[in-house]
Short mmCIF file of C-alpha atoms in Angstrom, two decimals:
data_model
loop_
_atom_site.label_atom_id
_atom_site.label_comp_id
_atom_site.label_asym_id
_atom_site.label_seq_id
_atom_site.Cartn_x
_atom_site.Cartn_y
_atom_site.Cartn_z
CA UNK A 253 7.03 89.99 -29.92
CA UNK A 254 5.38 91.74 -27.43
CA UNK A 255 1.72 91.33 -26.23
CA UNK A 256 0.11 94.57 -24.86
CA UNK A 257 -2.27 93.24 -22.14
CA UNK A 258 -5.39 96.13 -21.12
CA UNK A 259 -8.71 95.66 -19.14
CA UNK A 260 -11.39 94.76 -20.81
CA UNK A 261 -13.53 97.18 -19.09
CA UNK A 262 -12.94 99.85 -16.82
CA UNK A 263 -15.68 102.49 -15.53
CA UNK A 264 -16.47 105.17 -13.85
CA UNK A 265 -19.08 108.38 -12.69
CA UNK A 266 -19.62 111.06 -14.39
CA UNK A 267 -16.49 113.93 -12.61
CA UNK A 268 -13.70 110.66 -11.66
CA UNK A 269 -10.82 110.00 -12.33
CA UNK A 270 -9.82 106.28 -14.29
CA UNK A 271 -7.05 105.38 -15.37
CA UNK A 272 -7.10 102.67 -18.14
CA UNK A 273 -3.29 100.30 -17.96
CA UNK A 274 -1.81 98.85 -20.95
CA UNK A 275 1.01 95.72 -19.87
CA UNK A 276 3.78 95.02 -22.16
CA UNK A 277 4.57 90.92 -21.85
CA UNK A 278 8.75 91.29 -22.25
CA UNK A 279 8.86 95.68 -22.05
CA UNK A 280 6.65 98.17 -23.19
CA UNK A 281 10.32 100.48 -23.82
CA UNK A 282 10.30 103.65 -25.13
CA UNK A 283 7.86 105.62 -24.03
CA UNK A 284 7.90 107.95 -26.95
CA UNK A 285 6.61 104.03 -28.48
CA UNK A 286 3.96 104.54 -26.88
CA UNK A 287 0.23 106.48 -28.62
CA UNK A 288 -3.17 105.54 -26.92
CA UNK A 289 -7.02 106.04 -29.79
CA UNK A 290 -9.92 106.10 -28.93
CA UNK A 291 -11.83 104.74 -31.13
CA UNK A 292 -16.66 105.20 -30.49
CA UNK A 293 -18.27 102.51 -31.56
CA UNK A 294 -18.92 101.92 -35.49
CA UNK A 295 -15.89 104.89 -35.89
CA UNK A 296 -13.00 105.58 -36.51
CA UNK A 297 -10.33 105.26 -34.27
CA UNK A 298 -8.29 108.48 -33.75
CA UNK A 299 -4.77 109.54 -32.05
CA UNK A 300 -5.42 110.27 -28.63
CA UNK A 301 -2.02 110.55 -27.23
CA UNK A 302 1.28 110.32 -28.85
CA UNK A 303 4.74 109.34 -27.97
CA UNK A 304 3.53 108.17 -24.09
CA UNK A 305 2.90 111.97 -23.05
CA UNK A 306 2.06 114.21 -25.22
CA UNK A 307 -1.41 115.33 -26.63
CA UNK A 308 -2.50 116.25 -30.11
CA UNK A 309 -4.02 119.52 -30.98
CA UNK A 310 -7.56 119.19 -30.74
CA UNK A 311 -7.97 116.63 -27.44
CA UNK A 312 -8.94 117.33 -23.99
CA UNK A 313 -6.55 118.27 -21.65
CA UNK A 314 -8.30 115.56 -19.86
CA UNK A 315 -6.47 113.31 -20.64
CA UNK A 316 -3.23 111.81 -20.53
CA UNK A 317 -0.55 109.88 -20.54
CA UNK A 318 1.80 107.57 -18.81
CA UNK A 319 5.02 104.52 -17.96
CA UNK A 320 5.62 103.69 -15.47
CA UNK A 321 8.68 100.49 -15.81
CA UNK A 322 6.75 97.74 -18.28
CA UNK A 323 3.19 100.15 -18.00
CA UNK A 324 1.94 102.99 -20.07
CA UNK A 325 -1.20 104.47 -18.73
CA UNK A 326 -4.61 106.76 -20.10
CA UNK A 327 -6.30 108.92 -17.29
CA UNK A 328 -9.73 110.59 -17.47
CA UNK A 329 -10.16 112.71 -15.00
CA UNK A 330 -12.98 114.20 -15.47
CA UNK A 331 -15.28 111.82 -16.97
CA UNK A 332 -17.98 112.61 -19.32
CA UNK A 333 -20.08 110.72 -20.87
CA UNK A 334 -18.48 111.03 -24.24
CA UNK A 335 -15.49 109.65 -23.39
CA UNK A 336 -17.30 105.94 -23.43
CA UNK A 337 -15.08 104.14 -26.98
CA UNK A 338 -13.08 101.21 -26.43
CA UNK A 339 -9.65 102.75 -25.60
CA UNK A 340 -6.56 101.12 -26.98
CA UNK A 341 -2.57 101.60 -26.60
CA UNK A 342 0.00 100.60 -29.35
CA UNK A 343 3.21 100.36 -29.33
CA UNK A 344 5.75 101.54 -32.57
CA UNK A 345 8.21 98.33 -33.65
CA UNK A 346 9.92 100.99 -35.99
CA UNK A 347 7.99 99.21 -38.78
CA UNK A 348 4.95 97.63 -37.25
CA UNK A 349 2.63 97.92 -34.39
CA UNK A 350 1.20 95.87 -31.84
CA UNK A 351 -2.37 96.66 -30.43
CA UNK A 352 -3.16 96.29 -27.08
CA UNK A 353 -6.01 94.27 -26.47
CA UNK A 354 -8.50 96.86 -26.33
CA UNK A 355 -10.45 98.97 -22.66
CA UNK A 356 -14.21 99.15 -22.49
CA UNK A 357 -15.38 102.16 -21.10
CA UNK A 358 -18.03 102.92 -19.90
CA UNK A 359 -19.49 105.93 -18.06
CA UNK A 360 -21.88 105.08 -15.13
CA UNK B 126 -6.29 117.40 -41.99
CA UNK B 127 -5.96 114.20 -44.38
CA UNK B 128 -8.21 112.35 -45.77
CA UNK B 129 -8.61 108.22 -46.53
CA UNK B 130 -10.90 107.04 -48.82
CA UNK B 131 -11.18 103.16 -49.14
CA UNK B 132 -12.42 100.78 -51.49
CA UNK B 133 -12.59 97.37 -52.60
CA UNK B 134 -14.63 95.31 -49.89
CA UNK B 135 -17.05 92.94 -50.31
CA UNK B 136 -18.98 89.63 -50.07
CA UNK B 137 -15.94 86.92 -50.96
CA UNK B 138 -16.07 83.12 -51.64
CA UNK B 139 -12.89 81.76 -49.26
CA UNK B 140 -9.74 81.04 -51.80
CA UNK B 141 -11.06 83.86 -54.17
CA UNK B 142 -8.51 86.49 -53.88
CA UNK B 143 -9.03 90.21 -53.19
CA UNK B 144 -7.66 93.90 -53.88
CA UNK B 145 -8.59 97.23 -51.88
CA UNK B 146 -7.54 100.16 -52.48
CA UNK B 147 -7.11 103.14 -50.54
CA UNK B 148 -6.08 106.43 -51.61
CA UNK B 149 -5.16 110.09 -49.99
CA UNK B 150 -5.72 113.28 -50.13
CA UNK B 151 -5.00 116.20 -47.68
CA UNK B 152 -1.46 115.98 -46.62
CA UNK B 153 2.19 114.61 -48.21
CA UNK B 154 1.25 110.93 -49.15
CA UNK B 155 5.40 110.42 -49.87
CA UNK B 156 6.11 111.64 -46.15
CA UNK B 157 4.35 109.19 -44.98
CA UNK B 158 4.11 105.01 -44.18
CA UNK B 159 1.08 103.48 -44.70
CA UNK B 160 -0.46 100.31 -42.99
CA UNK B 161 -3.50 98.84 -42.99
CA UNK B 162 -5.16 97.47 -39.65
CA UNK B 163 -8.01 96.01 -39.70
CA UNK B 164 -11.05 94.63 -37.58
CA UNK B 165 -13.53 92.12 -36.83
CA UNK B 166 -16.99 91.68 -36.14
CA UNK B 167 -16.56 92.23 -31.95
CA UNK B 168 -12.82 92.90 -32.09
CA UNK B 169 -10.01 94.47 -30.98
CA UNK B 170 -7.53 96.41 -33.74
CA UNK B 171 -4.43 94.10 -35.55
CA UNK B 172 -2.36 95.33 -37.88
CA UNK B 173 -1.74 93.94 -40.43
CA UNK B 174 1.39 95.34 -42.27
CA UNK B 175 3.27 98.45 -43.10
CA UNK B 176 5.24 99.87 -45.98
CA UNK B 177 7.77 102.71 -45.56
CA UNK B 178 6.96 106.32 -47.01
CA UNK B 179 9.35 105.56 -50.77
CA UNK B 180 8.40 102.09 -51.29
CA UNK B 181 11.35 100.43 -50.47
CA UNK B 182 10.43 97.83 -47.12
CA UNK B 183 6.84 96.79 -46.52
CA UNK B 184 6.43 94.14 -43.77
CA UNK B 185 3.75 92.20 -43.22
CA UNK B 186 1.95 90.38 -38.85
CA UNK B 187 3.46 86.60 -38.63
CA UNK B 188 0.89 85.68 -38.98
CA UNK B 189 -0.70 87.17 -42.81
CA UNK B 190 2.86 86.30 -44.04
CA UNK B 191 2.76 84.65 -47.92
CA UNK B 192 -1.37 85.54 -48.20
CA UNK B 193 -0.43 89.77 -48.58
CA UNK B 194 1.41 91.84 -50.61
CA UNK B 195 1.07 95.60 -49.35
CA UNK B 196 1.71 98.05 -52.03
CA UNK B 197 1.93 102.19 -52.96
CA UNK B 198 2.01 104.41 -55.21
CA UNK B 199 2.87 107.75 -54.45
CA UNK B 200 1.87 109.31 -57.65
CA UNK B 201 -0.93 107.71 -57.18
CA UNK B 202 -1.39 109.13 -53.67
CA UNK B 203 -2.67 105.28 -53.32
CA UNK B 204 -1.83 102.89 -51.19
CA UNK B 205 -2.95 98.84 -51.94
CA UNK B 206 -3.13 95.36 -50.24
CA UNK B 207 -3.82 92.81 -52.44
CA UNK B 208 -5.65 89.86 -49.76
CA UNK B 209 -5.03 85.40 -51.71
CA UNK B 210 -6.11 82.77 -49.96
CA UNK B 211 -8.49 84.97 -48.50
CA UNK B 212 -10.49 82.47 -45.18
CA UNK B 213 -13.62 83.85 -42.66
CA UNK B 214 -11.36 84.51 -40.28
CA UNK B 215 -9.73 87.57 -42.36
CA UNK B 216 -13.77 88.57 -42.26
CA UNK B 217 -13.01 92.14 -41.05
CA UNK B 218 -13.34 95.65 -41.71
CA UNK B 219 -9.44 96.95 -42.76
CA UNK B 220 -8.70 100.50 -42.46
CA UNK B 221 -6.04 102.61 -44.03
CA UNK B 222 -3.85 104.63 -42.16
CA UNK B 223 -0.50 106.78 -42.82
CA UNK B 224 1.66 108.06 -39.47
CA UNK B 225 4.33 110.60 -40.25
CA UNK B 226 7.83 109.30 -41.16
CA UNK B 227 10.27 108.88 -38.33
CA UNK B 228 7.31 109.08 -35.95
CA UNK B 229 5.73 106.64 -34.01
CA UNK B 230 2.09 106.84 -34.12
CA UNK B 231 -1.38 106.90 -36.57
CA UNK B 232 -1.93 110.04 -38.08
CA UNK B 233 -4.14 109.60 -40.05
CA UNK B 234 -7.04 106.57 -40.27
CA UNK B 235 -9.84 105.72 -43.16
CA UNK B 236 -13.32 105.02 -42.84
CA UNK B 237 -11.67 100.95 -43.39
CA UNK B 238 -14.21 98.80 -46.32
CA UNK B 239 -15.50 95.92 -44.47
CA UNK B 240 -13.85 92.65 -46.27
CA UNK B 241 -16.87 89.39 -45.60
CA UNK B 242 -15.78 86.05 -46.91
CA UNK B 243 -18.24 83.65 -46.74
CA UNK B 244 -19.29 80.42 -48.64
#
């Protein structure tokens, strides 16, 4: 069973780029199984990146996904105040999902 | 754009049972696998259970097997979750979510049904 570890918090200044890592304790497998979700306080999560690298329509191109070895990553470029939120990676297991531990992003 | 509306949450005594419902609209319900994801207060997301588009297969988080039962009614565009022998640690916001069959991600999220287990 995978366990996905993310940093508890990441911060950056407006305009900077930050990267959130998502490391699988076993084998994260293909990047197409990885998705990322953004959750603002008091709101439901929303899909940010699917199949590791793709953005749904309506998601800013400041968000990008990648994978290297056992680690998937989400990069936010040109950080903005509205990016303050919790971010979760997610690995699809065929009939189930495993969510990462979550990362709180702060814009300082 | 798909919409999911949960209902059935509330304050429940430990040991009792509860049935959550989720009504879907705005998309072809029977093209989607459906799941329940929960979030305890101040905590992260936890996948609870899922059921395939045709209801032929369901799955549960290992730690929850035996107390949770997921089901769906495609004619009513509805998803259900029965929780038995409720425990205080089941206190959470329960999200109904939809992922299109043969894809690996969640397209739609409901706003959640709050379940509080307390005496």
